[in-house]
Amino acid sequence: MECNKIIEMLLTSVNAIAFTGAGISTASGIPDFRGPNGLWKKYSPELASIEYFKKDPKGFWEFYSLRMRGLFTAKPNPAHYALAKLEKLGLIKAVITQNIDGLHQMAGSKNVIELHGTMRRCYCTNCFKEYKSEEILERIDKGENPPKCSCGGIIRPDVVLFGEPVYRIHEALEIARESDLVLVVGSSLSVYPANLIPLTVKEYGGRVIIINAEETEMDHIADLIIRDKAEVVLPCVVEEIENQTLHRSS
Ligand code: NAD
């Protein structure tokens, strides 16, 4: 059984981490970028770039507020809860995520590194005052587009847009270098530099498990590939670990 292979690898590692992408949140109703129903099948990635935000903040917010709206009705799914449980059990030490939806924290994960920021927060590009995204969406609904700070600066989401540096990558790479197992979940592994995380774990002697619905760009470095849905595989792993613990203690 594939679940058992994952469990064996988790139990024989001392510093495992998870690395997640948009695919872990599709079961929560948030579309990924490159899967069969991905966002880039409908929209151009250029809409989520810093160049576009600077050129046309109103047009940027028309697109981005659509993405944000989907977020506020989304709830964590069994895959998010399973990773939170694995952290609680001490079987993974951190979740490094490319996602900007905040669902790992909602599910109870504590040590989460959001490589690409979060859609739940915005800030002023002039004075850096922070705003909750709900408030900004309400203001856009009332016709304030682009939304502006009291200082007059234009407000933007606290996410890394295309064309901007991934400022938490160094911290994440340090964690990856110390890790002996990475559980990659729901990522095409095509976004640089985030995809350096599994590569670094491998380079430093660790093992790589990929749980993804389709092929990824780094299947060749994987020690184990599970071509299945995250929300099916991860709860199965947790359930099986809990069963084994129960049997041992009874
Ligand atoms: P991606 O769209 O490039 O790849 C997602 C992968 O997940 C695909 O290969 C797809 O086959 C797989 N997948 C889809 N549903 C799955 C499921 N239920 N179980 C297992 N696998 C599944 O996404 P990426 O690799 O994360 O990179 C794209 C960028 O997308 C990231 O930078 C991220 O910031 C951004 N993004 C985030 C969200 C979010 O926060 N939820 C949503 C869309 C895009």
PDB file of C-alpha atoms and ligand atoms in Angstrom:
ATOM      1  CA  MET A   1       0.000   0.000   0.000  1.00  0.00           C
ATOM      2  CA  GLU A   2       1.259   3.456  -0.953  1.00  0.00           C
ATOM      3  CA  CYS A   3       0.215   4.970   2.403  1.00  0.00           C
ATOM      4  CA  ASN A   4       2.421   2.468   4.181  1.00  0.00           C
ATOM      5  CA  LYS A   5       5.466   3.461   2.105  1.00  0.00           C
ATOM      6  CA  ILE A   6       4.947   7.100   3.106  1.00  0.00           C
ATOM      7  CA  ILE A   7       4.539   6.114   6.760  1.00  0.00           C
ATOM      8  CA  GLU A   8       7.703   4.034   6.710  1.00  0.00           C
ATOM      9  CA  MET A   9       9.642   6.965   5.257  1.00  0.00           C
ATOM     10  CA  LEU A  10       8.154   9.399   7.788  1.00  0.00           C
ATOM     11  CA  LEU A  11       8.940   7.126  10.728  1.00  0.00           C
ATOM     12  CA  THR A  12      12.540   6.608   9.606  1.00  0.00           C
ATOM     13  CA  SER A  13      13.260  10.326   9.220  1.00  0.00           C
ATOM     14  CA  VAL A  14      14.089  12.771  12.003  1.00  0.00           C
ATOM     15  CA  ASN A  15      13.552  16.089  10.283  1.00  0.00           C
ATOM     16  CA  ALA A  16      10.771  15.788   7.708  1.00  0.00           C
ATOM     17  CA  ILE A  17       9.033  18.779   6.153  1.00  0.00           C
ATOM     18  CA  ALA A  18       6.133  19.328   3.762  1.00  0.00           C
ATOM     19  CA  PHE A  19       6.341  21.504   0.662  1.00  0.00           C
ATOM     20  CA  THR A  20       2.923  22.378  -0.738  1.00  0.00           C
ATOM     21  CA  GLY A  21       1.481  24.024  -3.814  1.00  0.00           C
ATOM     22  CA  ALA A  22      -1.853  25.065  -5.253  1.00  0.00           C
ATOM     23  CA  GLY A  23      -2.911  21.408  -5.758  1.00  0.00           C
ATOM     24  CA  ILE A  24      -3.445  20.921  -2.017  1.00  0.00           C
ATOM     25  CA  SER A  25      -6.169  23.576  -2.081  1.00  0.00           C
ATOM     26  CA  THR A  26      -8.141  22.566  -5.193  1.00  0.00           C
ATOM     27  CA  ALA A  27     -10.396  20.370  -3.016  1.00  0.00           C
ATOM     28  CA  SER A  28     -11.177  23.558  -1.048  1.00  0.00           C
ATOM     29  CA  GLY A  29     -12.513  25.123  -4.248  1.00  0.00           C
ATOM     30  CA  ILE A  30      -9.459  27.292  -5.044  1.00  0.00           C
ATOM     31  CA  PRO A  31      -8.279  26.631  -8.615  1.00  0.00           C
ATOM     32  CA  ASP A  32      -4.586  25.900  -9.207  1.00  0.00           C
ATOM     33  CA  PHE A  33      -2.589  27.542 -12.003  1.00  0.00           C
ATOM     34  CA  ARG A  34      -1.559  24.682 -14.255  1.00  0.00           C
ATOM     35  CA  GLY A  35      -3.910  21.751 -13.515  1.00  0.00           C
ATOM     36  CA  PRO A  36      -6.780  20.870 -15.927  1.00  0.00           C
ATOM     37  CA  ASN A  37      -9.017  23.629 -14.436  1.00  0.00           C
ATOM     38  CA  GLY A  38      -6.098  25.963 -13.744  1.00  0.00           C
ATOM     39  CA  LEU A  39      -6.397  29.746 -13.576  1.00  0.00           C
ATOM     40  CA  TRP A  40      -3.979  30.272 -16.477  1.00  0.00           C
ATOM     41  CA  LYS A  41      -6.377  28.413 -18.802  1.00  0.00           C
ATOM     42  CA  LYS A  42      -8.722  31.428 -18.334  1.00  0.00           C
ATOM     43  CA  TYR A  43      -6.470  34.388 -17.501  1.00  0.00           C
ATOM     44  CA  SER A  44      -2.992  35.564 -18.458  1.00  0.00           C
ATOM     45  CA  PRO A  45      -0.295  35.239 -15.744  1.00  0.00           C
ATOM     46  CA  GLU A  46       0.669  38.807 -16.654  1.00  0.00           C
ATOM     47  CA  LEU A  47      -2.372  39.978 -14.631  1.00  0.00           C
ATOM     48  CA  ALA A  48      -0.606  38.896 -11.431  1.00  0.00           C
ATOM     49  CA  SER A  49       2.645  40.737 -12.184  1.00  0.00           C
ATOM     50  CA  ILE A  50       4.193  43.768 -10.516  1.00  0.00           C
ATOM     51  CA  GLU A  51       4.513  45.452 -13.922  1.00  0.00           C
ATOM     52  CA  TYR A  52       0.759  45.214 -14.478  1.00  0.00           C
ATOM     53  CA  PHE A  53      -0.003  46.440 -10.932  1.00  0.00           C
ATOM     54  CA  LYS A  54       2.181  49.504 -11.546  1.00  0.00           C
ATOM     55  CA  LYS A  55       0.802  50.141 -15.046  1.00  0.00           C
ATOM     56  CA  ASP A  56      -2.897  49.626 -14.284  1.00  0.00           C
ATOM     57  CA  PRO A  57      -3.711  49.204 -10.550  1.00  0.00           C
ATOM     58  CA  LYS A  58      -7.462  49.393 -11.292  1.00  0.00           C
ATOM     59  CA  GLY A  59      -7.286  46.539 -13.829  1.00  0.00           C
ATOM     60  CA  PHE A  60      -5.017  44.592 -11.480  1.00  0.00           C
ATOM     61  CA  TRP A  61      -7.543  44.878  -8.645  1.00  0.00           C
ATOM     62  CA  GLU A  62     -10.434  43.894 -10.948  1.00  0.00           C
ATOM     63  CA  PHE A  63      -8.663  40.561 -11.514  1.00  0.00           C
ATOM     64  CA  TYR A  64      -7.132  40.176  -8.062  1.00  0.00           C
ATOM     65  CA  SER A  65     -10.319  40.925  -6.131  1.00  0.00           C
ATOM     66  CA  LEU A  66     -11.925  37.971  -7.983  1.00  0.00           C
ATOM     67  CA  ARG A  67      -9.152  35.687  -6.690  1.00  0.00           C
ATOM     68  CA  MET A  68      -9.486  37.076  -3.161  1.00  0.00           C
ATOM     69  CA  ARG A  69     -13.239  36.647  -3.073  1.00  0.00           C
ATOM     70  CA  GLY A  70     -12.923  32.910  -3.751  1.00  0.00           C
ATOM     71  CA  LEU A  71     -10.607  32.725  -0.775  1.00  0.00           C
ATOM     72  CA  PHE A  72     -13.003  33.919   1.884  1.00  0.00           C
ATOM     73  CA  THR A  73     -15.510  31.135   1.366  1.00  0.00           C
ATOM     74  CA  ALA A  74     -12.784  28.442   1.204  1.00  0.00           C
ATOM     75  CA  LYS A  75     -12.207  26.079   4.126  1.00  0.00           C
ATOM     76  CA  PRO A  76      -9.277  23.719   4.735  1.00  0.00           C
ATOM     77  CA  ASN A  77      -9.796  20.232   3.307  1.00  0.00           C
ATOM     78  CA  PRO A  78      -8.699  16.832   4.719  1.00  0.00           C
ATOM     79  CA  ALA A  79      -5.197  17.230   3.207  1.00  0.00           C
ATOM     80  CA  HIS A  80      -4.551  20.461   5.169  1.00  0.00           C
ATOM     81  CA  TYR A  81      -5.867  18.861   8.374  1.00  0.00           C
ATOM     82  CA  ALA A  82      -3.700  15.777   7.823  1.00  0.00           C
ATOM     83  CA  LEU A  83      -0.512  17.892   7.552  1.00  0.00           C
ATOM     84  CA  ALA A  84      -1.487  19.779  10.724  1.00  0.00           C
ATOM     85  CA  LYS A  85      -1.925  16.424  12.468  1.00  0.00           C
ATOM     86  CA  LEU A  86       1.465  15.157  11.235  1.00  0.00           C
ATOM     87  CA  GLU A  87       3.075  18.278  12.733  1.00  0.00           C
ATOM     88  CA  LYS A  88       1.236  17.704  16.029  1.00  0.00           C
ATOM     89  CA  LEU A  89       2.481  14.124  16.075  1.00  0.00           C
ATOM     90  CA  GLY A  90       6.042  15.419  15.581  1.00  0.00           C
ATOM     91  CA  LEU A  91       6.362  13.693  12.200  1.00  0.00           C
ATOM     92  CA  ILE A  92       6.879  16.874  10.193  1.00  0.00           C
ATOM     93  CA  LYS A  93       8.639  19.979  11.481  1.00  0.00           C
ATOM     94  CA  ALA A  94       7.406  22.644   9.095  1.00  0.00           C
ATOM     95  CA  VAL A  95       5.211  23.359   6.100  1.00  0.00           C
ATOM     96  CA  ILE A  96       6.829  25.458   3.394  1.00  0.00           C
ATOM     97  CA  THR A  97       4.035  26.582   1.100  1.00  0.00           C
ATOM     98  CA  GLN A  98       3.783  28.380  -2.208  1.00  0.00           C
ATOM     99  CA  ASN A  99       0.125  29.030  -1.425  1.00  0.00           C
ATOM    100  CA  ILE A 100      -1.247  32.383  -0.453  1.00  0.00           C
ATOM    101  CA  ASP A 101      -4.602  31.151   0.846  1.00  0.00           C
ATOM    102  CA  GLY A 102      -3.796  30.751   4.575  1.00  0.00           C
ATOM    103  CA  LEU A 103      -5.553  27.362   4.725  1.00  0.00           C
ATOM    104  CA  HIS A 104      -2.648  25.560   6.453  1.00  0.00           C
ATOM    105  CA  GLN A 105      -2.889  27.895   9.451  1.00  0.00           C
ATOM    106  CA  MET A 106      -6.692  27.590   9.474  1.00  0.00           C
ATOM    107  CA  ALA A 107      -6.283  23.808   9.647  1.00  0.00           C
ATOM    108  CA  GLY A 108      -3.965  24.127  12.658  1.00  0.00           C
ATOM    109  CA  SER A 109      -0.434  23.976  11.183  1.00  0.00           C
ATOM    110  CA  LYS A 110       1.860  26.119  13.360  1.00  0.00           C
ATOM    111  CA  ASN A 111       5.223  26.324  11.633  1.00  0.00           C
ATOM    112  CA  VAL A 112       4.222  27.604   8.190  1.00  0.00           C
ATOM    113  CA  ILE A 113       6.524  29.483   5.841  1.00  0.00           C
ATOM    114  CA  GLU A 114       4.481  31.316   3.224  1.00  0.00           C
ATOM    115  CA  LEU A 115       7.012  31.722   0.435  1.00  0.00           C
ATOM    116  CA  HIS A 116       4.707  33.829  -1.723  1.00  0.00           C
ATOM    117  CA  GLY A 117       3.031  35.840   1.047  1.00  0.00           C
ATOM    118  CA  THR A 118      -0.671  35.843   1.882  1.00  0.00           C
ATOM    119  CA  MET A 119      -3.843  37.030   0.169  1.00  0.00           C
ATOM    120  CA  ARG A 120      -5.426  37.600   3.591  1.00  0.00           C
ATOM    121  CA  ARG A 121      -3.472  40.825   4.133  1.00  0.00           C
ATOM    122  CA  CYS A 122      -2.801  43.973   2.097  1.00  0.00           C
ATOM    123  CA  TYR A 123      -0.498  46.933   2.624  1.00  0.00           C
ATOM    124  CA  CYS A 124       0.053  50.472   1.442  1.00  0.00           C
ATOM    125  CA  THR A 125       2.808  50.785  -1.154  1.00  0.00           C
ATOM    126  CA  ASN A 126       3.732  54.206   0.292  1.00  0.00           C
ATOM    127  CA  CYS A 127       3.658  53.963   4.130  1.00  0.00           C
ATOM    128  CA  PHE A 128       3.366  50.130   4.476  1.00  0.00           C
ATOM    129  CA  LYS A 129       0.305  50.326   6.746  1.00  0.00           C
ATOM    130  CA  GLU A 130      -1.359  46.900   6.859  1.00  0.00           C
ATOM    131  CA  TYR A 131      -5.004  46.204   6.056  1.00  0.00           C
ATOM    132  CA  LYS A 132      -7.192  43.113   6.265  1.00  0.00           C
ATOM    133  CA  SER A 133      -8.150  41.940   2.784  1.00  0.00           C
ATOM    134  CA  GLU A 134     -11.860  41.775   3.763  1.00  0.00           C
ATOM    135  CA  GLU A 135     -11.823  45.540   4.359  1.00  0.00           C
ATOM    136  CA  ILE A 136     -10.143  46.215   1.021  1.00  0.00           C
ATOM    137  CA  LEU A 137     -12.647  44.007  -0.831  1.00  0.00           C
ATOM    138  CA  GLU A 138     -15.528  45.887   0.810  1.00  0.00           C
ATOM    139  CA  ARG A 139     -14.049  49.185  -0.327  1.00  0.00           C
ATOM    140  CA  ILE A 140     -13.630  47.880  -3.894  1.00  0.00           C
ATOM    141  CA  ASP A 141     -17.279  46.730  -3.789  1.00  0.00           C
ATOM    142  CA  LYS A 142     -18.253  50.305  -2.934  1.00  0.00           C
ATOM    143  CA  GLY A 143     -16.421  51.540  -6.030  1.00  0.00           C
ATOM    144  CA  GLU A 144     -13.037  52.517  -4.543  1.00  0.00           C
ATOM    145  CA  ASN A 145     -10.706  51.130  -7.181  1.00  0.00           C
ATOM    146  CA  PRO A 146      -7.746  51.253  -6.821  1.00  0.00           C
ATOM    147  CA  PRO A 147      -8.078  51.223  -3.008  1.00  0.00           C
ATOM    148  CA  LYS A 148      -5.999  53.939  -1.336  1.00  0.00           C
ATOM    149  CA  CYS A 149      -4.441  54.419   2.091  1.00  0.00           C
ATOM    150  CA  SER A 150      -5.139  57.511   4.242  1.00  0.00           C
ATOM    151  CA  CYS A 151      -1.652  58.711   3.148  1.00  0.00           C
ATOM    152  CA  GLY A 152      -2.731  58.539  -0.509  1.00  0.00           C
ATOM    153  CA  GLY A 153      -0.612  55.477  -1.397  1.00  0.00           C
ATOM    154  CA  ILE A 154      -2.128  52.665  -3.454  1.00  0.00           C
ATOM    155  CA  ILE A 155      -2.910  49.497  -1.506  1.00  0.00           C
ATOM    156  CA  ARG A 156      -1.715  46.101  -2.767  1.00  0.00           C
ATOM    157  CA  PRO A 157      -2.053  42.493  -1.595  1.00  0.00           C
ATOM    158  CA  ASP A 158       0.795  41.161   0.602  1.00  0.00           C
ATOM    159  CA  VAL A 159       1.762  38.552  -1.973  1.00  0.00           C
ATOM    160  CA  VAL A 160       4.835  38.055  -4.117  1.00  0.00           C
ATOM    161  CA  LEU A 161       3.744  39.080  -7.613  1.00  0.00           C
ATOM    162  CA  PHE A 162       5.398  37.796 -10.781  1.00  0.00           C
ATOM    163  CA  GLY A 163       8.564  39.805 -11.277  1.00  0.00           C
ATOM    164  CA  GLU A 164       9.228  40.279  -7.541  1.00  0.00           C
ATOM    165  CA  PRO A 165      11.843  38.510  -5.398  1.00  0.00           C
ATOM    166  CA  VAL A 166      10.822  35.646  -3.101  1.00  0.00           C
ATOM    167  CA  TYR A 167      12.202  37.188   0.078  1.00  0.00           C
ATOM    168  CA  ARG A 168      11.682  34.169   2.390  1.00  0.00           C
ATOM    169  CA  ILE A 169      13.521  31.753   0.103  1.00  0.00           C
ATOM    170  CA  HIS A 170      16.787  31.863   2.111  1.00  0.00           C
ATOM    171  CA  GLU A 171      15.053  30.878   5.354  1.00  0.00           C
ATOM    172  CA  ALA A 172      13.203  28.093   3.514  1.00  0.00           C
ATOM    173  CA  LEU A 173      16.386  26.801   1.888  1.00  0.00           C
ATOM    174  CA  GLU A 174      18.088  26.659   5.282  1.00  0.00           C
ATOM    175  CA  ILE A 175      15.240  24.468   6.558  1.00  0.00           C
ATOM    176  CA  ALA A 176      15.507  22.327   3.412  1.00  0.00           C
ATOM    177  CA  ARG A 177      19.251  21.787   3.914  1.00  0.00           C
ATOM    178  CA  GLU A 178      18.612  20.433   7.411  1.00  0.00           C
ATOM    179  CA  SER A 179      15.723  18.219   6.370  1.00  0.00           C
ATOM    180  CA  ASP A 180      16.060  14.500   5.629  1.00  0.00           C
ATOM    181  CA  LEU A 181      12.651  14.054   3.973  1.00  0.00           C
ATOM    182  CA  VAL A 182      10.329  16.323   2.032  1.00  0.00           C
ATOM    183  CA  LEU A 183       6.724  15.521   1.310  1.00  0.00           C
ATOM    184  CA  VAL A 184       5.863  17.493  -1.843  1.00  0.00           C
ATOM    185  CA  VAL A 185       2.090  17.922  -2.110  1.00  0.00           C
ATOM    186  CA  GLY A 186       0.117  19.375  -5.036  1.00  0.00           C
ATOM    187  CA  SER A 187       2.805  21.254  -6.919  1.00  0.00           C
ATOM    188  CA  SER A 188       3.870  21.104 -10.566  1.00  0.00           C
ATOM    189  CA  LEU A 189       7.349  22.078  -9.252  1.00  0.00           C
ATOM    190  CA  SER A 190       7.670  24.479 -12.149  1.00  0.00           C
ATOM    191  CA  VAL A 191       7.911  27.744 -10.208  1.00  0.00           C
ATOM    192  CA  TYR A 192      11.451  28.979  -9.484  1.00  0.00           C
ATOM    193  CA  PRO A 193      12.940  29.542  -6.901  1.00  0.00           C
ATOM    194  CA  ALA A 194      10.327  27.681  -4.789  1.00  0.00           C
ATOM    195  CA  ASN A 195      11.123  24.446  -6.625  1.00  0.00           C
ATOM    196  CA  LEU A 196      14.657  24.618  -5.201  1.00  0.00           C
ATOM    197  CA  ILE A 197      13.207  23.292  -1.905  1.00  0.00           C
ATOM    198  CA  PRO A 198      12.858  19.596  -2.911  1.00  0.00           C
ATOM    199  CA  LEU A 199      16.008  19.859  -5.020  1.00  0.00           C
ATOM    200  CA  THR A 200      17.976  21.106  -1.996  1.00  0.00           C
ATOM    201  CA  VAL A 201      16.646  18.362   0.304  1.00  0.00           C
ATOM    202  CA  LYS A 202      17.795  15.819  -2.285  1.00  0.00           C
ATOM    203  CA  GLU A 203      21.188  17.459  -2.832  1.00  0.00           C
ATOM    204  CA  TYR A 204      21.870  17.397   0.909  1.00  0.00           C
ATOM    205  CA  GLY A 205      21.164  13.666   1.123  1.00  0.00           C
ATOM    206  CA  GLY A 206      17.454  13.679   2.047  1.00  0.00           C
ATOM    207  CA  ARG A 207      14.598  11.812   0.400  1.00  0.00           C
ATOM    208  CA  VAL A 208      11.739  13.192  -1.699  1.00  0.00           C
ATOM    209  CA  ILE A 209       8.120  11.987  -1.828  1.00  0.00           C
ATOM    210  CA  ILE A 210       5.882  13.587  -4.477  1.00  0.00           C
ATOM    211  CA  ILE A 211       2.105  13.381  -4.063  1.00  0.00           C
ATOM    212  CA  ASN A 212       0.610  15.019  -7.136  1.00  0.00           C
ATOM    213  CA  ALA A 213      -2.297  14.354  -9.484  1.00  0.00           C
ATOM    214  CA  GLU A 214      -0.118  14.783 -12.603  1.00  0.00           C
ATOM    215  CA  GLU A 215       3.541  14.526 -13.596  1.00  0.00           C
ATOM    216  CA  THR A 216       5.818  17.201 -12.158  1.00  0.00           C
ATOM    217  CA  GLU A 217       9.008  18.740 -13.481  1.00  0.00           C
ATOM    218  CA  MET A 218      11.036  16.973 -10.801  1.00  0.00           C
ATOM    219  CA  ASP A 219       9.669  13.448 -10.820  1.00  0.00           C
ATOM    220  CA  HIS A 220      13.203  12.313 -11.706  1.00  0.00           C
ATOM    221  CA  ILE A 221      14.517  13.246  -8.220  1.00  0.00           C
ATOM    222  CA  ALA A 222      11.693  11.539  -6.299  1.00  0.00           C
ATOM    223  CA  ASP A 223      12.249   8.453  -4.141  1.00  0.00           C
ATOM    224  CA  LEU A 224       8.507   7.837  -4.135  1.00  0.00           C
ATOM    225  CA  ILE A 225       5.805   9.185  -6.460  1.00  0.00           C
ATOM    226  CA  ILE A 226       2.113   8.937  -5.601  1.00  0.00           C
ATOM    227  CA  ARG A 227      -0.037   9.976  -8.553  1.00  0.00           C
ATOM    228  CA  ASP A 228      -3.227  10.636  -6.598  1.00  0.00           C
ATOM    229  CA  LYS A 229      -5.261  13.294  -4.843  1.00  0.00           C
ATOM    230  CA  ALA A 230      -3.722  14.865  -1.748  1.00  0.00           C
ATOM    231  CA  GLU A 231      -7.060  14.909   0.084  1.00  0.00           C
ATOM    232  CA  VAL A 232      -7.259  11.119  -0.306  1.00  0.00           C
ATOM    233  CA  VAL A 233      -3.631  10.121   0.328  1.00  0.00           C
ATOM    234  CA  LEU A 234      -2.751  12.295   3.348  1.00  0.00           C
ATOM    235  CA  PRO A 235      -5.783  11.448   5.531  1.00  0.00           C
ATOM    236  CA  CYS A 236      -5.077   7.773   4.754  1.00  0.00           C
ATOM    237  CA  VAL A 237      -1.501   8.252   6.069  1.00  0.00           C
ATOM    238  CA  VAL A 238      -2.739   9.852   9.291  1.00  0.00           C
ATOM    239  CA  GLU A 239      -5.477   7.265   9.811  1.00  0.00           C
ATOM    240  CA  GLU A 240      -3.010   4.421   9.360  1.00  0.00           C
ATOM    241  CA  ILE A 241      -0.488   5.972  11.777  1.00  0.00           C
ATOM    242  CA  GLU A 242      -3.243   6.416  14.357  1.00  0.00           C
ATOM    243  CA  ASN A 243      -4.349   2.787  13.880  1.00  0.00           C
ATOM    244  CA  GLN A 244      -0.795   1.535  14.325  1.00  0.00           C
ATOM    245  CA  THR A 245      -0.359   3.632  17.507  1.00  0.00           C
ATOM    246  CA  LEU A 246      -3.654   2.288  18.897  1.00  0.00           C
ATOM    247  CA  HIS A 247      -2.610  -1.316  18.214  1.00  0.00           C
ATOM    248  CA  ARG A 248       0.757  -0.757  19.858  1.00  0.00           C
ATOM    249  CA  SER A 249      -0.789   0.734  23.004  1.00  0.00           C
ATOM    250  CA  SER A 250      -3.578  -1.887  23.318  1.00  0.00           C
TER     251      SER A 250
HETATM  252  P1  NAD B   1       0.556  24.572 -10.151  1.00  0.00           P
HETATM  253  O1  NAD B   1      -0.780  25.062 -10.569  1.00  0.00           O
HETATM  254  O2  NAD B   1       1.706  24.865 -11.035  1.00  0.00           O
HETATM  255  O3  NAD B   1       0.500  22.995  -9.942  1.00  0.00           O
HETATM  256  C1  NAD B   1      -0.494  22.379  -9.157  1.00  0.00           C
HETATM  257  C2  NAD B   1      -0.329  20.886  -9.296  1.00  0.00           C
HETATM  258  O4  NAD B   1      -1.229  20.275  -8.376  1.00  0.00           O
HETATM  259  C3  NAD B   1      -0.683  20.358 -10.689  1.00  0.00           C
HETATM  260  O5  NAD B   1       0.400  19.574 -11.165  1.00  0.00           O
HETATM  261  C4  NAD B   1      -1.945  19.512 -10.473  1.00  0.00           C
HETATM  262  O6  NAD B   1      -1.938  18.352 -11.246  1.00  0.00           O
HETATM  263  C5  NAD B   1      -1.823  19.167  -9.002  1.00  0.00           C
HETATM  264  N1  NAD B   1      -3.119  18.940  -8.329  1.00  0.00           N
HETATM  265  C6  NAD B   1      -4.287  19.616  -8.529  1.00  0.00           C
HETATM  266  N2  NAD B   1      -5.219  19.158  -7.662  1.00  0.00           N
HETATM  267  C7  NAD B   1      -4.624  18.194  -6.913  1.00  0.00           C
HETATM  268  C8  NAD B   1      -5.076  17.363  -5.851  1.00  0.00           C
HETATM  269  N3  NAD B   1      -6.331  17.419  -5.393  1.00  0.00           N
HETATM  270  N4  NAD B   1      -4.189  16.486  -5.295  1.00  0.00           N
HETATM  271  C9  NAD B   1      -2.913  16.395  -5.760  1.00  0.00           C
HETATM  272  N5  NAD B   1      -2.440  17.154  -6.779  1.00  0.00           N
HETATM  273  C10 NAD B   1      -3.283  18.054  -7.338  1.00  0.00           C
HETATM  274  O7  NAD B   1       0.812  25.137  -8.670  1.00  0.00           O
HETATM  275  P2  NAD B   1       2.160  25.380  -7.862  1.00  0.00           P
HETATM  276  O8  NAD B   1       3.157  24.334  -8.172  1.00  0.00           O
HETATM  277  O9  NAD B   1       1.762  25.673  -6.473  1.00  0.00           O
HETATM  278  O10 NAD B   1       2.782  26.730  -8.449  1.00  0.00           O
HETATM  279  C11 NAD B   1       2.030  27.793  -8.911  1.00  0.00           C
HETATM  280  C12 NAD B   1       1.923  29.057  -8.068  1.00  0.00           C
HETATM  281  O11 NAD B   1       0.571  29.066  -7.803  1.00  0.00           O
HETATM  282  C13 NAD B   1       2.507  29.185  -6.723  1.00  0.00           C
HETATM  283  O12 NAD B   1       3.459  30.164  -6.794  1.00  0.00           O
HETATM  284  C14 NAD B   1       1.347  29.709  -5.820  1.00  0.00           C
HETATM  285  O13 NAD B   1       1.719  30.935  -5.219  1.00  0.00           O
HETATM  286  C15 NAD B   1       0.255  29.988  -6.762  1.00  0.00           C
HETATM  287  N6  NAD B   1      -1.144  29.634  -6.461  1.00  0.00           N
HETATM  288  C16 NAD B   1      -1.588  29.490  -5.188  1.00  0.00           C
HETATM  289  C17 NAD B   1      -2.900  29.161  -4.953  1.00  0.00           C
HETATM  290  C18 NAD B   1      -3.367  29.038  -3.529  1.00  0.00           C
HETATM  291  O14 NAD B   1      -2.880  29.767  -2.668  1.00  0.00           O
HETATM  292  N7  NAD B   1      -4.264  28.113  -3.256  1.00  0.00           N
HETATM  293  C19 NAD B   1      -3.779  28.918  -6.025  1.00  0.00           C
HETATM  294  C20 NAD B   1      -3.288  29.076  -7.339  1.00  0.00           C
HETATM  295  C21 NAD B   1      -1.963  29.420  -7.542  1.00  0.00           C
END
